[in-house]
Amino acid sequence: MNLVCPNDATVLQRLRDNTPKEQMFENLWFVDKASYDSCTVNVKSSRRLLKCSDPSRLMYFPVVFQQYSPTEKGLEFKPGNDYYFICK
């Protein structure tokens, strides 16, 4: 699954007032349930996966739901567990 940063090319609907480019940014975080429930980022227990800071570029983060990652910093998802992401 590809998680895509907001940018001019992905806005599918014309809005009455265009969103200013300086407001088209987000960070994608991999968080625990407590952070998800409170919609906050605990930097110690969360991991930023994607920094969306340039709305003129198409940026994305591919997520592969796999039990083992071939890379040291890759994501791993164990069957039967719940996982949480937030944009902030």
JSON list of C-alpha atoms in Angstrom, two decimals:
[
{"chain": "A", "resi": 1, "resn": "MET", "atom": "CA", "xyz": [0.00, 0.00, 0.00]},
{"chain": "A", "resi": 2, "resn": "ASN", "atom": "CA", "xyz": [1.38, 3.45, -0.87]},
{"chain": "A", "resi": 3, "resn": "LEU", "atom": "CA", "xyz": [0.65, 6.31, 1.53]},
{"chain": "A", "resi": 4, "resn": "VAL", "atom": "CA", "xyz": [0.83, 9.55, -0.46]},
{"chain": "A", "resi": 5, "resn": "CYS", "atom": "CA", "xyz": [1.66, 13.05, 0.79]},
{"chain": "A", "resi": 6, "resn": "PRO", "atom": "CA", "xyz": [-0.89, 15.76, 0.00]},
{"chain": "A", "resi": 7, "resn": "ASN", "atom": "CA", "xyz": [0.13, 17.66, -3.13]},
{"chain": "A", "resi": 8, "resn": "ASP", "atom": "CA", "xyz": [-1.36, 19.59, -6.02]},
{"chain": "A", "resi": 9, "resn": "ALA", "atom": "CA", "xyz": [-1.63, 16.50, -8.23]},
{"chain": "A", "resi": 10, "resn": "THR", "atom": "CA", "xyz": [-3.60, 14.42, -5.71]},
{"chain": "A", "resi": 11, "resn": "VAL", "atom": "CA", "xyz": [-6.32, 16.98, -4.92]},
{"chain": "A", "resi": 12, "resn": "LEU", "atom": "CA", "xyz": [-9.19, 15.32, -6.75]},
{"chain": "A", "resi": 13, "resn": "GLN", "atom": "CA", "xyz": [-11.86, 17.90, -6.06]},
{"chain": "A", "resi": 14, "resn": "ARG", "atom": "CA", "xyz": [-11.79, 21.61, -6.90]},
{"chain": "A", "resi": 15, "resn": "LEU", "atom": "CA", "xyz": [-12.31, 23.56, -3.70]},
{"chain": "A", "resi": 16, "resn": "ARG", "atom": "CA", "xyz": [-14.00, 26.93, -3.53]},
{"chain": "A", "resi": 17, "resn": "ASP", "atom": "CA", "xyz": [-10.83, 28.43, -2.07]},
{"chain": "A", "resi": 18, "resn": "ASN", "atom": "CA", "xyz": [-7.56, 26.73, -2.89]},
{"chain": "A", "resi": 19, "resn": "THR", "atom": "CA", "xyz": [-5.61, 25.41, 0.06]},
{"chain": "A", "resi": 20, "resn": "PRO", "atom": "CA", "xyz": [-2.44, 27.47, 0.48]},
{"chain": "A", "resi": 21, "resn": "LYS", "atom": "CA", "xyz": [0.69, 25.46, -0.29]},
{"chain": "A", "resi": 22, "resn": "GLU", "atom": "CA", "xyz": [2.15, 26.19, 3.14]},
{"chain": "A", "resi": 23, "resn": "GLN", "atom": "CA", "xyz": [-0.78, 24.25, 4.67]},
{"chain": "A", "resi": 24, "resn": "MET", "atom": "CA", "xyz": [-0.25, 21.18, 2.49]},
{"chain": "A", "resi": 25, "resn": "PHE", "atom": "CA", "xyz": [2.05, 19.26, 4.79]},
{"chain": "A", "resi": 26, "resn": "GLU", "atom": "CA", "xyz": [1.71, 16.35, 7.15]},
{"chain": "A", "resi": 27, "resn": "ASN", "atom": "CA", "xyz": [3.87, 13.82, 8.88]},
{"chain": "A", "resi": 28, "resn": "LEU", "atom": "CA", "xyz": [2.89, 10.17, 8.86]},
{"chain": "A", "resi": 29, "resn": "TRP", "atom": "CA", "xyz": [3.55, 8.45, 12.17]},
{"chain": "A", "resi": 30, "resn": "PHE", "atom": "CA", "xyz": [3.51, 4.80, 13.25]},
{"chain": "A", "resi": 31, "resn": "VAL", "atom": "CA", "xyz": [2.12, 5.03, 16.81]},
{"chain": "A", "resi": 32, "resn": "ASP", "atom": "CA", "xyz": [0.90, 2.96, 19.73]},
{"chain": "A", "resi": 33, "resn": "LYS", "atom": "CA", "xyz": [-2.78, 2.68, 20.68]},
{"chain": "A", "resi": 34, "resn": "ALA", "atom": "CA", "xyz": [-2.59, 5.37, 23.39]},
{"chain": "A", "resi": 35, "resn": "SER", "atom": "CA", "xyz": [-1.16, 7.88, 20.90]},
{"chain": "A", "resi": 36, "resn": "TYR", "atom": "CA", "xyz": [-3.76, 6.88, 18.33]},
{"chain": "A", "resi": 37, "resn": "ASP", "atom": "CA", "xyz": [-6.64, 7.25, 20.79]},
{"chain": "A", "resi": 38, "resn": "SER", "atom": "CA", "xyz": [-5.46, 10.70, 21.89]},
{"chain": "A", "resi": 39, "resn": "CYS", "atom": "CA", "xyz": [-4.32, 11.77, 18.40]},
{"chain": "A", "resi": 40, "resn": "THR", "atom": "CA", "xyz": [-0.92, 12.78, 19.77]},
{"chain": "A", "resi": 41, "resn": "VAL", "atom": "CA", "xyz": [2.60, 11.76, 18.93]},
{"chain": "A", "resi": 42, "resn": "ASN", "atom": "CA", "xyz": [4.79, 10.43, 21.71]},
{"chain": "A", "resi": 43, "resn": "VAL", "atom": "CA", "xyz": [8.20, 10.86, 20.09]},
{"chain": "A", "resi": 44, "resn": "LYS", "atom": "CA", "xyz": [9.76, 8.19, 22.32]},
{"chain": "A", "resi": 45, "resn": "SER", "atom": "CA", "xyz": [7.34, 5.43, 21.34]},
{"chain": "A", "resi": 46, "resn": "SER", "atom": "CA", "xyz": [6.35, 6.63, 17.83]},
{"chain": "A", "resi": 47, "resn": "ARG", "atom": "CA", "xyz": [8.18, 6.46, 14.54]},
{"chain": "A", "resi": 48, "resn": "ARG", "atom": "CA", "xyz": [7.88, 9.08, 11.80]},
{"chain": "A", "resi": 49, "resn": "LEU", "atom": "CA", "xyz": [7.53, 7.25, 8.51]},
{"chain": "A", "resi": 50, "resn": "LEU", "atom": "CA", "xyz": [7.08, 10.14, 6.13]},
{"chain": "A", "resi": 51, "resn": "LYS", "atom": "CA", "xyz": [7.68, 13.88, 6.28]},
{"chain": "A", "resi": 52, "resn": "CYS", "atom": "CA", "xyz": [5.45, 15.68, 3.80]},
{"chain": "A", "resi": 53, "resn": "SER", "atom": "CA", "xyz": [6.96, 19.13, 3.45]},
{"chain": "A", "resi": 54, "resn": "ASP", "atom": "CA", "xyz": [6.97, 19.92, -0.28]},
{"chain": "A", "resi": 55, "resn": "PRO", "atom": "CA", "xyz": [3.51, 19.92, -1.93]},
{"chain": "A", "resi": 56, "resn": "SER", "atom": "CA", "xyz": [5.07, 20.40, -5.38]},
{"chain": "A", "resi": 57, "resn": "ARG", "atom": "CA", "xyz": [6.70, 16.93, -5.22]},
{"chain": "A", "resi": 58, "resn": "LEU", "atom": "CA", "xyz": [4.97, 13.58, -5.31]},
{"chain": "A", "resi": 59, "resn": "MET", "atom": "CA", "xyz": [6.17, 11.78, -2.19]},
{"chain": "A", "resi": 60, "resn": "TYR", "atom": "CA", "xyz": [4.93, 8.50, -0.81]},
{"chain": "A", "resi": 61, "resn": "PHE", "atom": "CA", "xyz": [5.77, 5.78, 1.66]},
{"chain": "A", "resi": 62, "resn": "PRO", "atom": "CA", "xyz": [5.20, 2.17, 0.60]},
{"chain": "A", "resi": 63, "resn": "VAL", "atom": "CA", "xyz": [3.88, -0.09, 3.36]},
{"chain": "A", "resi": 64, "resn": "VAL", "atom": "CA", "xyz": [4.22, -3.82, 2.85]},
{"chain": "A", "resi": 65, "resn": "PHE", "atom": "CA", "xyz": [2.31, -5.88, 5.38]},
{"chain": "A", "resi": 66, "resn": "GLN", "atom": "CA", "xyz": [4.84, -8.61, 6.03]},
{"chain": "A", "resi": 67, "resn": "GLN", "atom": "CA", "xyz": [5.81, -10.61, 9.07]},
{"chain": "A", "resi": 68, "resn": "TYR", "atom": "CA", "xyz": [9.57, -10.09, 8.55]},
{"chain": "A", "resi": 69, "resn": "SER", "atom": "CA", "xyz": [11.41, -7.19, 6.95]},
{"chain": "A", "resi": 70, "resn": "PRO", "atom": "CA", "xyz": [14.49, -7.70, 4.78]},
{"chain": "A", "resi": 71, "resn": "THR", "atom": "CA", "xyz": [15.89, -4.40, 6.09]},
{"chain": "A", "resi": 72, "resn": "GLU", "atom": "CA", "xyz": [16.87, -3.45, 9.62]},
{"chain": "A", "resi": 73, "resn": "LYS", "atom": "CA", "xyz": [14.55, -0.43, 9.81]},
{"chain": "A", "resi": 74, "resn": "GLY", "atom": "CA", "xyz": [11.66, -1.96, 7.87]},
{"chain": "A", "resi": 75, "resn": "LEU", "atom": "CA", "xyz": [8.19, -2.40, 9.31]},
{"chain": "A", "resi": 76, "resn": "GLU", "atom": "CA", "xyz": [7.08, -5.80, 10.52]},
{"chain": "A", "resi": 77, "resn": "PHE", "atom": "CA", "xyz": [3.48, -6.80, 11.16]},
{"chain": "A", "resi": 78, "resn": "LYS", "atom": "CA", "xyz": [2.70, -9.88, 13.24]},
{"chain": "A", "resi": 79, "resn": "PRO", "atom": "CA", "xyz": [-0.58, -11.70, 12.57]},
{"chain": "A", "resi": 80, "resn": "GLY", "atom": "CA", "xyz": [-3.32, -10.99, 15.10]},
{"chain": "A", "resi": 81, "resn": "ASN", "atom": "CA", "xyz": [-1.87, -7.65, 16.27]},
{"chain": "A", "resi": 82, "resn": "ASP", "atom": "CA", "xyz": [-3.33, -4.18, 15.73]},
{"chain": "A", "resi": 83, "resn": "TYR", "atom": "CA", "xyz": [-1.22, -1.36, 14.27]},
{"chain": "A", "resi": 84, "resn": "TYR", "atom": "CA", "xyz": [-1.90, 2.37, 14.25]},
{"chain": "A", "resi": 85, "resn": "PHE", "atom": "CA", "xyz": [-0.96, 5.27, 12.00]},
{"chain": "A", "resi": 86, "resn": "ILE", "atom": "CA", "xyz": [-1.76, 8.96, 12.31]},
{"chain": "A", "resi": 87, "resn": "CYS", "atom": "CA", "xyz": [-1.01, 12.05, 10.24]},
{"chain": "A", "resi": 88, "resn": "LYS", "atom": "CA", "xyz": [-0.01, 15.06, 12.24]}
]
